[in-house]
Each structure stands twice: as C-alpha cells, then as structure tokens.
Short mmCIF file of C-alpha atoms and ligand atoms in Angstrom, two decimals:
data_model
loop_
_atom_site.label_atom_id
_atom_site.label_comp_id
_atom_site.label_asym_id
_atom_site.label_seq_id
_atom_site.Cartn_x
_atom_site.Cartn_y
_atom_site.Cartn_z
CA MET G 1 16.74 46.27 -7.94
CA SER G 2 18.58 49.50 -8.16
CA SER G 3 15.15 51.61 -7.91
CA LEU G 4 14.37 49.79 -4.39
CA ASN G 5 15.21 51.25 -1.10
CA GLU G 6 16.97 49.57 1.81
CA SER G 7 14.19 47.55 3.13
CA GLN G 8 12.44 46.83 -0.16
CA LYS G 9 15.52 45.16 -1.00
CA THR G 10 15.81 43.03 2.12
CA ILE G 11 12.44 42.09 1.94
CA ALA G 12 13.11 41.10 -1.81
CA THR G 13 16.10 39.15 -0.82
CA VAL G 14 14.12 37.37 2.19
CA GLY G 15 11.67 36.56 -0.24
CA ILE G 16 13.77 34.64 -2.91
CA VAL G 17 15.63 32.97 -0.22
CA VAL G 18 12.28 31.52 1.14
CA THR G 19 11.15 30.67 -2.09
CA LEU G 20 14.20 28.99 -3.06
CA THR G 21 14.56 27.18 0.18
CA VAL G 22 10.78 25.76 0.30
CA TYR G 23 11.64 24.82 -3.38
CA LEU G 24 14.81 22.64 -2.59
CA ILE G 25 13.06 21.22 0.61
CA ARG G 26 10.55 19.80 -1.37
CA ARG G 27 12.45 18.58 -4.42
CA ARG G 28 14.53 17.10 -1.66
CA PHE G 29 11.68 15.31 -0.11
CA ARG G 30 9.53 14.49 -3.24
CA GLY G 31 11.35 10.82 -3.77
CA ALA G 32 11.80 9.03 -6.80
CA THR G 33 9.98 8.82 -9.87
CA CYS G 34 8.86 5.55 -11.96
CA LYS G 35 10.66 6.00 -15.31
CA SER G 36 8.81 2.88 -16.90
CA LEU G 37 6.98 3.35 -20.08
CA ALA G 38 5.11 0.08 -19.90
CA LEU G 39 1.50 -0.13 -21.17
CA LEU G 40 -0.58 -2.34 -19.76
CA LYS G 41 -3.32 -2.91 -22.30
CA GLY G 42 -5.32 -6.13 -22.12
CA LYS G 43 -4.24 -6.58 -18.45
CA THR G 44 -6.34 -6.33 -15.39
CA VAL G 45 -4.90 -4.88 -12.22
CA ILE G 46 -6.98 -4.74 -8.65
CA VAL G 47 -6.01 -2.27 -6.32
CA THR G 48 -7.49 -1.76 -2.65
CA GLY G 49 -8.12 1.26 -1.01
CA ALA G 50 -8.31 3.15 -4.62
CA ASN G 51 -10.90 6.05 -3.29
CA THR G 52 -7.86 8.30 -1.86
CA GLY G 53 -4.22 8.83 -1.29
CA ILE G 54 -1.83 6.56 -2.79
CA GLY G 55 -3.80 4.06 -3.96
CA ARG G 56 -5.89 6.53 -5.99
CA GLU G 57 -2.96 7.97 -7.82
CA THR G 58 -1.46 4.13 -8.66
CA ALA G 59 -5.29 3.37 -9.97
CA LEU G 60 -4.99 6.48 -11.88
CA ASP G 61 -1.47 5.93 -13.50
CA LEU G 62 -2.24 2.48 -14.14
CA ALA G 63 -5.54 3.41 -15.73
CA THR G 64 -3.25 5.88 -18.00
CA ARG G 65 -1.36 2.74 -19.20
CA GLU G 66 -4.52 1.40 -20.59
CA ALA G 67 -5.13 -1.53 -17.73
CA ARG G 68 -8.59 -2.57 -16.76
CA VAL G 69 -8.31 -1.14 -13.26
CA ILE G 70 -10.85 -2.50 -10.16
CA LEU G 71 -10.86 -0.06 -7.71
CA ALA G 72 -11.27 -2.20 -4.54
CA CYS G 73 -13.05 0.00 -1.87
CA ARG G 74 -15.15 -0.49 1.24
CA ASP G 75 -17.53 2.56 0.21
CA VAL G 76 -19.53 2.51 -3.07
CA GLN G 77 -19.98 6.35 -3.32
CA LYS G 78 -16.15 7.13 -2.19
CA GLY G 79 -15.11 4.34 -5.19
CA GLU G 80 -17.09 5.89 -7.50
CA ASN G 81 -15.95 9.45 -6.89
CA ALA G 82 -12.50 8.23 -7.41
CA ALA G 83 -13.61 6.31 -10.74
CA LYS G 84 -14.76 9.71 -11.55
CA TYR G 85 -11.52 11.52 -10.93
CA ILE G 86 -9.59 8.85 -13.03
CA ARG G 87 -12.06 9.13 -15.78
CA LYS G 88 -11.43 12.85 -16.08
CA TYR G 89 -7.63 11.90 -17.12
CA THR G 90 -8.56 8.71 -19.08
CA PRO G 91 -11.98 8.93 -20.76
CA ASP G 92 -10.83 5.75 -22.53
CA GLY G 93 -9.77 3.83 -19.41
CA GLU G 94 -11.82 0.97 -18.10
CA VAL G 95 -12.39 1.56 -14.29
CA VAL G 96 -14.55 -0.34 -12.44
CA VAL G 97 -15.63 -0.19 -8.61
CA LYS G 98 -16.24 -3.04 -6.55
CA ILE G 99 -16.94 -3.34 -2.81
CA LEU G 100 -14.36 -4.45 -0.43
CA ASP G 101 -14.25 -4.34 3.12
CA LEU G 102 -11.12 -5.58 4.49
CA ALA G 103 -12.53 -5.50 7.73
CA SER G 104 -14.83 -8.51 6.93
CA MET G 105 -13.86 -11.73 5.95
CA LYS G 106 -17.54 -12.00 4.38
CA SER G 107 -16.75 -9.01 2.26
CA ILE G 108 -13.36 -10.08 1.13
CA ARG G 109 -14.91 -13.69 0.44
CA SER G 110 -17.74 -12.50 -1.46
CA PHE G 111 -15.36 -9.81 -3.46
CA SER G 112 -13.10 -12.75 -4.16
CA GLU G 113 -15.74 -14.93 -5.64
CA ASP G 114 -17.13 -12.00 -7.73
CA ILE G 115 -13.48 -11.58 -9.19
CA LEU G 116 -13.23 -15.22 -9.68
CA LYS G 117 -16.32 -15.49 -11.57
CA THR G 118 -16.07 -12.52 -13.48
CA GLU G 119 -12.70 -12.09 -14.37
CA ASN G 120 -10.40 -14.14 -16.72
CA ARG G 121 -7.29 -12.87 -15.73
CA LEU G 122 -5.37 -10.93 -12.81
CA ASP G 123 -2.03 -9.36 -13.89
CA VAL G 124 -1.40 -7.34 -10.62
CA LEU G 125 -3.00 -7.27 -7.18
CA ILE G 126 -2.23 -4.26 -5.32
CA ASN G 127 -2.42 -4.83 -1.30
CA ASN G 128 -2.60 -0.89 -0.87
CA ALA G 129 -5.37 -0.22 1.74
CA GLY G 130 -4.71 0.56 5.27
CA VAL G 131 -5.37 2.03 8.76
CA PHE G 132 -3.10 4.11 10.53
CA ARG G 133 -3.07 4.36 14.78
CA PRO G 134 -6.72 4.22 15.31
CA PRO G 135 -8.03 3.70 18.91
CA LEU G 136 -8.55 -0.10 19.83
CA LEU G 137 -11.26 -0.91 17.25
CA ARG G 138 -12.25 -4.43 16.06
CA THR G 139 -13.10 -5.99 12.46
CA GLU G 140 -16.28 -7.75 12.35
CA ASP G 141 -14.61 -11.04 13.17
CA GLY G 142 -13.23 -9.46 16.26
CA PHE G 143 -9.68 -8.98 15.04
CA GLU G 144 -7.65 -5.92 16.25
CA LEU G 145 -8.29 -3.03 13.27
CA GLN G 146 -4.87 -2.70 12.08
CA PHE G 147 -3.99 -6.23 12.46
CA GLY G 148 -7.05 -7.14 10.83
CA VAL G 149 -7.06 -4.54 7.80
CA ASN G 150 -3.33 -4.27 7.00
CA TYR G 151 -2.38 -7.74 7.54
CA LEU G 152 -5.05 -10.41 7.86
CA GLY G 153 -7.52 -9.38 5.48
CA GLN G 154 -4.81 -8.90 2.78
CA PHE G 155 -3.39 -12.50 3.67
CA LEU G 156 -6.77 -14.00 3.09
CA LEU G 157 -7.56 -11.76 -0.03
CA THR G 158 -4.23 -12.70 -1.56
CA ASN G 159 -4.66 -16.54 -1.00
CA LEU G 160 -8.26 -16.28 -2.37
CA LEU G 161 -7.06 -14.62 -5.74
CA LEU G 162 -4.06 -16.85 -5.96
CA ASP G 163 -5.07 -19.27 -8.37
CA LEU G 164 -6.23 -16.58 -10.61
CA LEU G 165 -3.09 -14.78 -10.34
CA LYS G 166 -1.32 -18.07 -10.85
CA LYS G 167 -3.35 -18.58 -14.21
CA THR G 168 -2.00 -15.27 -15.68
CA ASP G 169 1.02 -15.07 -17.15
CA SER G 170 3.91 -13.05 -15.01
CA SER G 171 1.37 -11.63 -12.67
CA ARG G 172 2.59 -9.53 -9.64
CA ILE G 173 1.44 -8.98 -6.26
CA VAL G 174 2.41 -5.59 -4.91
CA ILE G 175 2.25 -5.41 -0.90
CA VAL G 176 2.36 -1.86 0.71
CA ALA G 177 4.41 -1.98 3.83
CA SER G 178 5.89 0.85 5.72
CA ALA G 179 9.44 1.47 7.10
CA LEU G 180 7.78 1.69 10.47
CA LEU G 181 7.89 -2.13 10.25
CA LYS G 182 11.16 -1.92 11.93
CA ARG G 183 9.65 -1.27 15.09
CA GLY G 184 7.19 -4.33 14.77
CA ARG G 185 7.12 -7.38 16.94
CA ILE G 186 4.92 -10.50 16.20
CA ASN G 187 3.95 -11.34 19.63
CA PHE G 188 1.88 -14.76 19.72
CA GLU G 189 0.92 -14.47 23.17
CA ASP G 190 -1.07 -11.68 22.41
CA ILE G 191 -1.78 -11.41 18.77
CA ASN G 192 -4.96 -9.91 18.84
CA CYS G 193 -4.26 -7.06 21.29
CA GLU G 194 -6.57 -9.06 23.92
CA LYS G 195 -4.18 -7.75 27.12
CA ASN G 196 -2.43 -4.90 25.45
CA TYR G 197 -3.00 -2.08 22.71
CA SER G 198 -0.57 0.57 21.62
CA LYS G 199 -1.72 2.67 18.26
CA ALA G 200 1.84 2.95 17.19
CA GLN G 201 3.05 -0.46 18.19
CA GLY G 202 -0.36 -2.08 16.35
CA TYR G 203 0.72 -0.21 13.38
CA SER G 204 4.33 -1.40 13.03
CA ASN G 205 3.31 -4.88 13.90
CA SER G 206 0.73 -5.10 11.36
CA LYS G 207 3.20 -3.93 8.69
CA LEU G 208 5.78 -6.47 9.67
CA ALA G 209 3.28 -8.83 9.73
CA ILE G 210 2.61 -8.31 6.00
CA ALA G 211 6.29 -7.97 5.33
CA MET G 212 6.91 -11.20 6.49
CA PHE G 213 3.90 -12.64 4.61
CA ALA G 214 5.18 -11.19 1.42
CA ARG G 215 8.44 -13.21 2.00
CA GLU G 216 6.62 -16.25 3.24
CA LEU G 217 4.52 -16.15 0.10
CA HIS G 218 7.45 -16.13 -2.35
CA LYS G 219 8.85 -18.82 -0.62
CA ARG G 220 6.15 -20.70 -0.68
CA LEU G 221 5.27 -20.17 -4.35
CA SER G 222 9.02 -21.06 -5.13
CA ALA G 223 8.62 -24.23 -3.64
CA ASP G 224 5.61 -24.86 -5.48
CA ALA G 225 7.25 -23.66 -8.75
CA GLU G 226 10.11 -26.20 -8.34
CA SER G 227 7.73 -29.26 -7.21
CA SER G 228 5.07 -28.82 -9.78
CA SER G 229 7.65 -27.42 -12.77
CA ASN G 230 5.02 -24.43 -12.92
CA GLY G 231 7.24 -21.84 -13.90
CA ASN G 232 4.15 -19.31 -14.01
CA ASN G 233 3.96 -18.10 -10.38
CA PRO G 234 3.29 -14.80 -9.46
CA SER G 235 6.26 -12.26 -8.19
CA VAL G 236 5.82 -11.01 -5.06
CA TYR G 237 6.95 -7.33 -3.95
CA CYS G 238 6.91 -5.53 -0.91
CA LEU G 239 7.77 -1.53 -0.36
CA HIS G 240 7.79 1.32 1.54
CA PRO G 241 6.08 4.51 0.05
CA GLY G 242 8.04 6.89 2.25
CA VAL G 243 6.07 9.62 4.39
CA ILE G 244 2.94 10.88 2.64
CA ASP G 245 0.55 13.83 2.66
CA THR G 246 -2.73 11.64 2.63
CA GLU G 247 -5.74 10.78 4.88
CA MET G 248 -3.60 8.58 7.07
CA SER G 249 -3.77 11.08 9.81
CA ARG G 250 -7.42 10.62 10.19
CA TYR G 251 -7.50 9.30 13.60
CA PHE G 252 -5.28 12.05 14.83
CA PRO G 253 -7.30 15.04 16.61
CA MET G 254 -8.07 17.77 14.68
CA PHE G 255 -5.63 20.22 16.33
CA VAL G 256 -2.88 17.96 15.78
CA ARG G 257 -3.65 17.41 12.11
CA VAL G 258 -3.89 21.52 11.63
CA LEU G 259 -0.65 21.96 13.23
CA LEU G 260 1.01 19.56 11.51
CA SER G 261 -0.28 20.98 8.02
CA PRO G 262 2.41 23.16 7.17
CA ILE G 263 5.23 20.54 7.88
CA ARG G 264 2.94 18.19 5.63
CA TRP G 265 3.02 20.42 2.93
CA LEU G 266 6.62 21.17 3.31
CA PHE G 267 8.32 17.70 4.14
CA PHE G 268 5.80 14.81 2.83
CA LYS G 269 5.25 13.49 -0.47
CA THR G 270 2.25 14.38 -2.61
CA PRO G 271 0.05 10.91 -3.06
CA LYS G 272 1.45 11.07 -6.71
CA GLN G 273 4.90 11.01 -5.73
CA GLY G 274 4.14 8.47 -2.82
CA ALA G 275 2.63 6.28 -5.43
CA GLN G 276 5.91 5.86 -7.62
CA THR G 277 7.22 2.81 -5.83
CA THR G 278 4.12 0.99 -6.02
CA ILE G 279 3.56 1.78 -9.64
CA TYR G 280 7.29 0.89 -10.12
CA CYS G 281 6.84 -2.51 -8.79
CA ALA G 282 3.47 -3.09 -10.56
CA VAL G 283 4.83 -2.25 -14.03
CA ALA G 284 8.75 -1.79 -14.22
CA GLY G 285 10.11 -4.45 -16.91
CA GLU G 286 13.32 -5.11 -15.24
CA LEU G 287 11.36 -6.48 -12.33
CA LYS G 288 9.95 -9.40 -14.58
CA GLY G 289 10.78 -12.51 -13.10
CA VAL G 290 12.45 -10.92 -9.41
CA SER G 291 10.44 -11.80 -6.55
CA GLY G 292 10.40 -11.67 -2.85
CA ARG G 293 12.11 -8.39 -2.39
CA TYR G 294 11.87 -5.03 -0.74
CA TYR G 295 11.57 -1.61 -2.49
CA GLY G 296 11.67 2.01 -1.52
CA ASP G 297 12.10 5.07 -3.58
CA CYS G 298 11.70 3.13 -6.96
CA LYS G 299 14.88 0.68 -6.01
CA GLU G 300 15.67 -2.68 -3.97
CA GLU G 301 16.39 -2.06 -0.56
CA PRO G 302 17.35 -4.68 2.03
CA TRP G 303 14.69 -6.35 4.40
CA HIS G 304 14.92 -5.15 7.88
CA LYS G 305 16.36 -8.10 10.06
CA ALA G 306 13.19 -8.67 11.69
CA VAL G 307 11.53 -9.77 8.31
CA LEU G 308 13.99 -12.34 8.01
CA ASP G 309 13.09 -14.81 11.02
CA GLU G 310 11.80 -17.76 8.72
CA ASP G 311 10.45 -19.45 11.80
CA VAL G 312 8.16 -16.81 12.99
CA ALA G 313 6.96 -16.03 9.18
CA LYS G 314 6.11 -19.75 9.23
CA LYS G 315 4.17 -19.90 12.50
CA LEU G 316 2.49 -16.25 11.48
CA TRP G 317 1.00 -17.99 8.04
CA GLU G 318 -0.42 -21.01 10.01
CA VAL G 319 -1.65 -18.84 12.61
CA SER G 320 -3.31 -16.60 10.22
CA GLU G 321 -4.88 -19.36 8.30
CA LYS G 322 -6.49 -20.52 11.47
CA MET G 323 -7.59 -17.04 12.01
CA THR G 324 -9.09 -16.45 8.68
CA LYS G 325 -10.43 -20.26 8.31
CA LEU G 326 -8.47 -20.20 4.98
N1 LIG U 401 0.99 7.86 3.95
C1 LIG U 401 1.80 7.53 4.36
O1 LIG U 401 2.68 8.35 5.02
C2 LIG U 401 2.41 6.05 4.34
C3 LIG U 401 3.59 5.57 5.04
C4 LIG U 401 4.05 4.43 5.07
C5 LIG U 401 3.00 3.67 4.50
N2 LIG U 401 1.80 3.91 3.80
C6 LIG U 401 0.80 3.03 3.76
O2 LIG U 401 0.38 3.08 2.49
C7 LIG U 401 -0.91 2.60 2.18
C8 LIG U 401 -1.77 3.64 1.74
O3 LIG U 401 -2.34 4.62 2.56
P1 LIG U 401 -2.53 6.18 2.43
O4 LIG U 401 -1.31 7.10 2.91
O5 LIG U 401 -3.12 6.44 0.91
O6 LIG U 401 -3.77 6.56 3.38
P2 LIG U 401 -5.14 6.74 3.14
O7 LIG U 401 -5.37 8.12 2.30
O8 LIG U 401 -5.96 7.07 4.53
O9 LIG U 401 -5.63 5.80 2.27
C9 LIG U 401 -5.95 4.56 2.79
C10 LIG U 401 -6.91 3.79 1.96
O10 LIG U 401 -7.25 2.29 2.69
C11 LIG U 401 -8.87 2.36 2.77
N3 LIG U 401 -9.17 1.23 3.55
C12 LIG U 401 -9.08 1.60 5.07
N4 LIG U 401 -10.07 0.67 5.86
C13 LIG U 401 -10.54 -0.12 4.75
C14 LIG U 401 -10.98 -1.62 4.80
N5 LIG U 401 -11.43 -1.78 5.99
N6 LIG U 401 -11.37 -1.97 3.89
C15 LIG U 401 -11.19 -1.62 2.59
N7 LIG U 401 -10.39 -0.46 2.26
C16 LIG U 401 -9.86 0.16 3.57
C17 LIG U 401 -9.27 3.63 2.89
O11 LIG U 401 -10.63 3.66 2.62
P3 LIG U 401 -11.62 4.64 3.44
O12 LIG U 401 -11.33 6.05 2.60
O13 LIG U 401 -13.09 4.03 3.25
O14 LIG U 401 -11.57 4.60 4.97
C18 LIG U 401 -8.50 4.36 1.78
O15 LIG U 401 -8.50 4.16 0.41
C19 LIG U 401 -1.52 2.33 3.48
O16 LIG U 401 -1.53 0.56 3.47
C20 LIG U 401 -0.58 2.73 4.42
O17 LIG U 401 -0.41 1.80 5.53
C21 LIG U 401 1.33 5.46 4.06
#
C-alpha cells in the first residue's frame, strides 16, 4: 500500500471492509450443512415440487447419493429441465419425472395409483411443493390454493402412499413447513376462506395445518404399531428450511422482487443451503427410528405451542378426510 496515495488507500480499505462484511453476512445466514455421508443405493425417493428451488436441490443431493429419485412436478417440461440439470451432475443416477398437480385431487389420485402400480418400495416421501401468498385462487376442487396445495394435497398424497411406505423398511415422510406457522390459525368456521382471505394469513394457516398433520400422522402410526405389532411404520419429520432465495416470491409484484433482490442475495440462503435440513431429515442415520419431531438448521427444535393442540389436530384430520374424500 506504500506506493498508493491517500485516496487510493481509502478506496482499497473501504473495498476490503465491504467485501469482508458481505462475506461474513453471507456466512452468518447460510445455515447448517447436512454432514451425513449416507448412500441411498437401491432406495426410492419422491420429491414434490422438484423442478426448482429447494426441491430441485434436494433431489440433486439424493440422486448423488445413488437413490432412484422421482421428481413429482405439475409441468412435464419444467420437470424434464430439472432432470437434465440433475443428470449433468449424476450421469449414472436414476431420475424419473412424473406428473403431480397438488391443486387437483384427480391428479394426486392418478399419480398415487401409478406409483403403487409401478414401484415396489418407497423409502422417502418429501412433501416439499408449496405456494406463497398468491391472490385468492382456488384449486380444481374449489379449495383455497395455499390450503389446497400446501396442506390438503399433501395430506391426500401421503395417505394414498402410506401402504407402500409401510411396506418399505425404515421409510421416512419429510414435511417442509415454515417458521411462519407460528402465525397460523385453524379456523374451522372458515377453513376454505369463503368469508375472508388474507394472503399472509393463508400461508401461515396452511403451514400450521401441515405441521399438525405431521404430529397427528406420527401419533396414528405409533398407535397402529402398538396395536398391530407392526414395527415397520414410517418415521415422520417436519422442518422449517429458513429463508431462501427461490421462486417463492413469484406472486410478488415485479418491482418488489427487483427491490428485494440485493437483500435476498445478501441475507437469504441459496436453494442448496435451504435444502440441507430436508436432506438431513431424509438421510441422517441418527434420525433412524425417531419420529414426530420438528427440525431447523439440521437439528431438532421445539414444536410451536399452536402445533401441540391435539384436539384441533384430530378434528383437522377428520375435516380433511371429508374434504379430500379419503
Ligand atoms: N423459500 C423460502 O424462504 C421458504 C421458507 C419457508 C418454507 N419454504 C417452503 O419450502 C418449500 C419449497 O419452496 P421453494 O422456496 O423451493 O419455492 P419455489 O422455488 O417456488 O418452489 C415451489 C415448488 O412447488 C411447486 N408447486 C407449486 N404448486 C404446485 C402444485 N399445484 N402441484 C405441484 N407442485 C407445485 C412448484 O412448481 P412450479 O414451478 O410448476 O410452480 C415448485 O416446484 C415450500 O413448501 C415452501 O413453502 C420456503
């Protein structure tokens, strides 16, 4: 620095400080990494919403662990693009695209029938797909979109695939919720938003519902195991992935997305970083046999108290059975 004049020294110092600060901020927000080296050779995994974001990175990671990975996507072209991306890194991996639109019970049923007919095992089901704060839209069956896709669709899908999961030794069901579930409410008076709709509240409600489903499913599977001495029941894991720079903000106005982009780049996790807790729940050896717990940053976290209301969870299950004609 001795050959630099004063203003050049100042610019160089500011440059170094800014670079270091950016590096430290990005490091601070990147979250934990799944350390497991487990391989999944011979195992079959389904990832919903696998064409982009966290789902695609999860599918890529599991494919590199030699799993047969089924990308369950609603758009075949987007699914094939994701498969191409994954095959670039895992040329020998088995990556299959199948159509699943969680906003259509018909599609969920035909996807499940196909899986039950063609697959002889299902080791991990990852309920990852989701929509975030859309305007009031309805699924093919008339459900409010966030409640329909983020919760009801995955409730139906999981139940339809349960027998195959039960037939597979040490299978896992991984449910991607969100920390925003803490703002959720299950309002049985207006569960389908016929009277009121708020985008933000709708998202939190759907994530609270899927987390309650995770606990209730675990409870029912445990009771089933006790009464039928079936020790082979799937384990259920629920998680929040953090805040990640994905296509989640697609329903935001373009100017908001542009304004948010430096913040997203600086403070949000990348999709690969955001996928780590999902991967951890899907593969970590130390979680074998553990079930009905909640995770964030590759470690267990306490359930939010709203998730623990067992009467609401039971009623929600019964209402959901009726809504999905399970
Ligand atoms: N990003 C975050 O900060 C964050 C935070 C907390 C929780 N999460 C949760 O993480 C999960 C993954 O989100 P992401 O951030 O990766 O978002 P993303 O990039 O928007 O990906 C969402 C995925 O869900 C799929 N999807 C949406 N509607 C569907 C439907 N009807 N049927 C089947 N698939 C559907 C999308 O498919 P298309 O591309 O075809 O629409 C896409 O593959 C979601 O459950 C989300 O709620 C994300």
